[in-house]
């Protein structure tokens, strides 16, 4: 059957309209996959960057805390060392001071001992020498007894014998200026002990030095006991 020219044109126009409408509908039904794919990687990149920044901050905070702890430990160690050094220095200073004091005491004692020994040696030399003495027994004593001990010596002899070289205690037999008991003890200073005031004074001085340290030591004892 042959179609008229008008009918054929109308049919072609309808088919064309139907094709265009179908294509438009299909386009609306299909999603824009290109845009979704583009947006997804962007979101993933943003998430990864955020996580990296948080991790960096946490690491920096941990490092700062570790550094602070290290500094605190170093400061504590330095303070402990300083205190230990100060204590050691104080102990060393105390030891040095104690040693110096001990040395000073030892030196002072040695000096005192040397002076005492020299004094005793001088007195023995005076006792053993044979100088010429003259005067009364009291005056002779002033020539033999050291000046610093003379008054103490005089105090004892004055009370023991009143400076009488032959004074004899009727009860005990003590004899002479210093009332030696027995009187024969004075023979160690000289055979003339019975009548020579020099011999009696020398023996008496030696006795006081050896027993009491000095005539003043003997006098201190005499005042408490009334004998020596």
Tab-separated table of C-alpha atoms in Angstrom, residues 30-202:
chain	number	residue	atom	x	y	z
A	30	UNK	CA	21.200	7.238	34.930
A	31	UNK	CA	23.082	8.897	37.900
A	32	UNK	CA	26.081	11.190	37.395
A	33	UNK	CA	28.686	8.572	38.256
A	34	UNK	CA	31.572	10.837	37.326
A	35	UNK	CA	30.688	13.421	39.992
A	36	UNK	CA	30.239	10.794	42.746
A	37	UNK	CA	33.569	9.226	41.959
A	38	UNK	CA	35.235	12.601	42.046
A	39	UNK	CA	33.690	13.564	45.376
A	40	UNK	CA	34.551	10.271	47.144
A	41	UNK	CA	38.324	10.558	46.764
A	42	UNK	CA	38.175	14.165	47.958
A	43	UNK	CA	36.405	13.077	51.139
A	44	UNK	CA	38.952	10.314	51.655
A	45	UNK	CA	41.814	12.785	51.264
A	46	UNK	CA	40.284	15.139	53.803
A	47	UNK	CA	39.858	12.297	56.340
A	48	UNK	CA	43.464	11.100	55.919
A	49	UNK	CA	44.867	14.628	56.388
A	50	UNK	CA	42.858	15.102	59.601
A	51	UNK	CA	44.121	11.831	61.068
A	52	UNK	CA	47.723	12.720	60.218
A	53	UNK	CA	47.435	16.108	61.935
A	54	UNK	CA	46.010	14.552	65.142
A	55	UNK	CA	48.777	11.941	65.228
A	56	UNK	CA	51.438	14.635	64.818
A	57	UNK	CA	49.974	16.682	67.651
A	58	UNK	CA	49.833	13.644	69.948
A	59	UNK	CA	53.452	12.752	69.130
A	60	UNK	CA	54.566	16.331	69.779
A	61	UNK	CA	52.755	16.362	73.140
A	62	UNK	CA	54.324	13.038	74.136
A	63	UNK	CA	57.784	14.281	73.156
A	64	UNK	CA	57.284	17.495	75.131
A	65	UNK	CA	56.227	15.494	78.184
A	66	UNK	CA	59.237	13.206	77.831
A	67	UNK	CA	61.555	16.218	77.523
A	68	UNK	CA	60.024	17.792	80.646
A	69	UNK	CA	60.495	14.546	82.588
A	70	UNK	CA	64.122	14.321	81.450
A	71	UNK	CA	64.774	17.919	82.507
A	72	UNK	CA	63.140	17.293	85.900
A	73	UNK	CA	65.289	14.203	86.456
A	74	UNK	CA	68.415	16.115	85.460
A	75	UNK	CA	67.525	18.969	87.839
A	76	UNK	CA	66.882	16.517	90.701
A	77	UNK	CA	70.173	14.737	90.034
A	78	UNK	CA	72.038	18.056	89.940
A	79	UNK	CA	70.464	19.146	93.226
A	80	UNK	CA	71.290	15.812	94.878
A	81	UNK	CA	74.881	16.061	93.664
A	82	UNK	CA	75.159	19.633	94.935
A	83	UNK	CA	73.831	18.593	98.348
A	84	UNK	CA	76.232	15.648	98.465
A	85	UNK	CA	79.157	17.908	97.529
A	86	UNK	CA	78.154	20.440	100.193
A	87	UNK	CA	77.873	17.701	102.823
A	88	UNK	CA	81.272	16.325	101.837
A	89	UNK	CA	82.828	19.779	102.013
A	90	UNK	CA	81.258	20.412	105.433
A	91	UNK	CA	82.505	17.057	106.694
A	92	UNK	CA	85.989	17.736	105.354
A	93	UNK	CA	85.999	21.191	106.960
A	94	UNK	CA	84.871	19.735	110.290
A	95	UNK	CA	87.542	17.051	110.111
A	96	UNK	CA	90.192	19.645	109.276
A	97	UNK	CA	89.069	21.838	112.167
A	98	UNK	CA	89.090	18.889	114.574
A	99	UNK	CA	92.551	17.919	113.379
A	100	UNK	CA	93.783	21.492	113.787
A	101	UNK	CA	92.329	21.694	117.302
A	102	UNK	CA	93.869	18.347	118.241
A	103	UNK	CA	97.230	19.493	116.888
A	104	UNK	CA	96.977	22.773	118.784
A	105	UNK	CA	96.195	20.897	121.991
A	106	UNK	CA	99.054	18.482	121.393
A	107	UNK	CA	101.428	21.377	120.683
A	108	UNK	CA	100.273	23.222	123.791
A	109	UNK	CA	100.751	20.110	125.929
A	110	UNK	CA	104.154	19.448	124.418
A	111	UNK	CA	105.155	23.052	125.119
A	112	UNK	CA	103.887	22.886	128.689
A	113	UNK	CA	105.692	19.582	129.254
A	114	UNK	CA	108.882	20.999	127.802
A	115	UNK	CA	108.655	24.085	129.994
A	116	UNK	CA	107.970	21.982	133.087
A	117	UNK	CA	110.880	19.700	132.248
A	118	UNK	CA	113.155	22.695	131.711
A	119	UNK	CA	112.050	24.166	135.049
A	120	UNK	CA	112.718	20.908	136.871
A	121	UNK	CA	116.068	20.585	135.161
A	122	UNK	CA	116.972	24.103	136.220
A	123	UNK	CA	115.972	23.395	139.783
A	124	UNK	CA	117.978	20.158	139.856
A	125	UNK	CA	120.963	22.003	138.444
A	126	UNK	CA	120.633	24.546	141.211
A	127	UNK	CA	120.385	21.788	143.792
A	128	UNK	CA	123.391	19.918	142.435
A	129	UNK	CA	125.585	22.952	142.015
A	130	UNK	CA	127.902	24.110	144.740
A	131	UNK	CA	127.563	27.863	144.826
A	132	UNK	CA	128.373	29.836	147.941
A	133	UNK	CA	125.320	30.769	149.994
A	134	UNK	CA	125.278	33.169	152.848
A	135	UNK	CA	122.806	34.649	155.290
A	136	UNK	CA	120.067	33.248	157.450
A	137	UNK	CA	118.244	30.043	156.453
A	138	UNK	CA	115.399	32.198	155.137
A	139	UNK	CA	117.836	34.292	153.069
A	140	UNK	CA	119.561	31.173	151.761
A	141	UNK	CA	116.198	29.763	150.718
A	142	UNK	CA	115.600	32.928	148.679
A	143	UNK	CA	118.823	32.142	146.781
A	144	UNK	CA	117.818	28.518	146.039
A	145	UNK	CA	114.031	28.402	145.633
A	146	UNK	CA	112.567	29.902	142.408
A	147	UNK	CA	111.062	33.328	143.051
A	148	UNK	CA	107.572	32.240	142.033
A	149	UNK	CA	107.635	29.398	144.585
A	150	UNK	CA	109.446	31.114	147.420
A	151	UNK	CA	106.377	32.350	149.302
A	152	UNK	CA	104.791	28.885	149.298
A	153	UNK	CA	108.059	27.361	150.469
A	154	UNK	CA	108.285	29.980	153.219
A	155	UNK	CA	104.697	29.285	154.323
A	156	UNK	CA	105.437	25.587	154.836
A	157	UNK	CA	108.811	25.975	156.603
A	158	UNK	CA	107.477	28.722	158.860
A	159	UNK	CA	104.730	26.412	160.090
A	160	UNK	CA	106.826	23.235	160.215
A	161	UNK	CA	109.959	24.479	161.972
A	162	UNK	CA	109.887	28.291	162.296
A	163	UNK	CA	113.100	28.215	160.227
A	164	UNK	CA	114.986	26.301	162.942
A	165	UNK	CA	117.475	23.915	161.279
A	166	UNK	CA	117.562	21.620	164.325
A	167	UNK	CA	113.823	21.602	165.056
A	168	UNK	CA	112.734	18.121	166.149
A	169	UNK	CA	109.210	16.817	166.527
A	170	UNK	CA	109.141	15.010	169.894
A	171	UNK	CA	106.361	12.674	168.787
A	172	UNK	CA	107.393	11.625	165.268
A	173	UNK	CA	111.077	12.491	165.194
A	174	UNK	CA	110.704	14.677	162.104
A	175	UNK	CA	113.763	16.897	161.794
A	176	UNK	CA	115.047	20.138	160.345
A	177	UNK	CA	113.617	23.081	158.441
A	178	UNK	CA	111.252	20.972	156.353
A	179	UNK	CA	110.667	18.340	159.069
A	180	UNK	CA	111.943	15.366	157.084
A	181	UNK	CA	110.738	12.051	158.508
A	182	UNK	CA	113.072	10.541	159.296
A	183	UNK	CA	115.639	13.301	159.211
A	184	UNK	CA	118.234	10.935	157.744
A	185	UNK	CA	116.399	11.133	154.428
A	186	UNK	CA	118.130	14.439	153.864
A	187	UNK	CA	121.455	12.619	153.643
A	188	UNK	CA	120.684	12.182	149.924
A	189	UNK	CA	121.333	15.912	149.579
A	190	UNK	CA	124.438	16.003	151.761
A	191	UNK	CA	126.145	14.343	154.705
A	192	UNK	CA	125.846	17.571	156.680
A	193	UNK	CA	122.027	17.413	156.702
A	194	UNK	CA	121.849	17.855	160.494
A	195	UNK	CA	123.375	21.345	160.566
A	196	UNK	CA	123.548	22.775	157.062
A	197	UNK	CA	120.488	24.829	156.009
A	198	UNK	CA	121.578	24.612	152.364
A	199	UNK	CA	121.377	20.819	152.429
A	200	UNK	CA	118.000	20.873	154.177
A	201	UNK	CA	116.549	23.490	151.821
A	202	UNK	CA	117.730	21.643	148.704
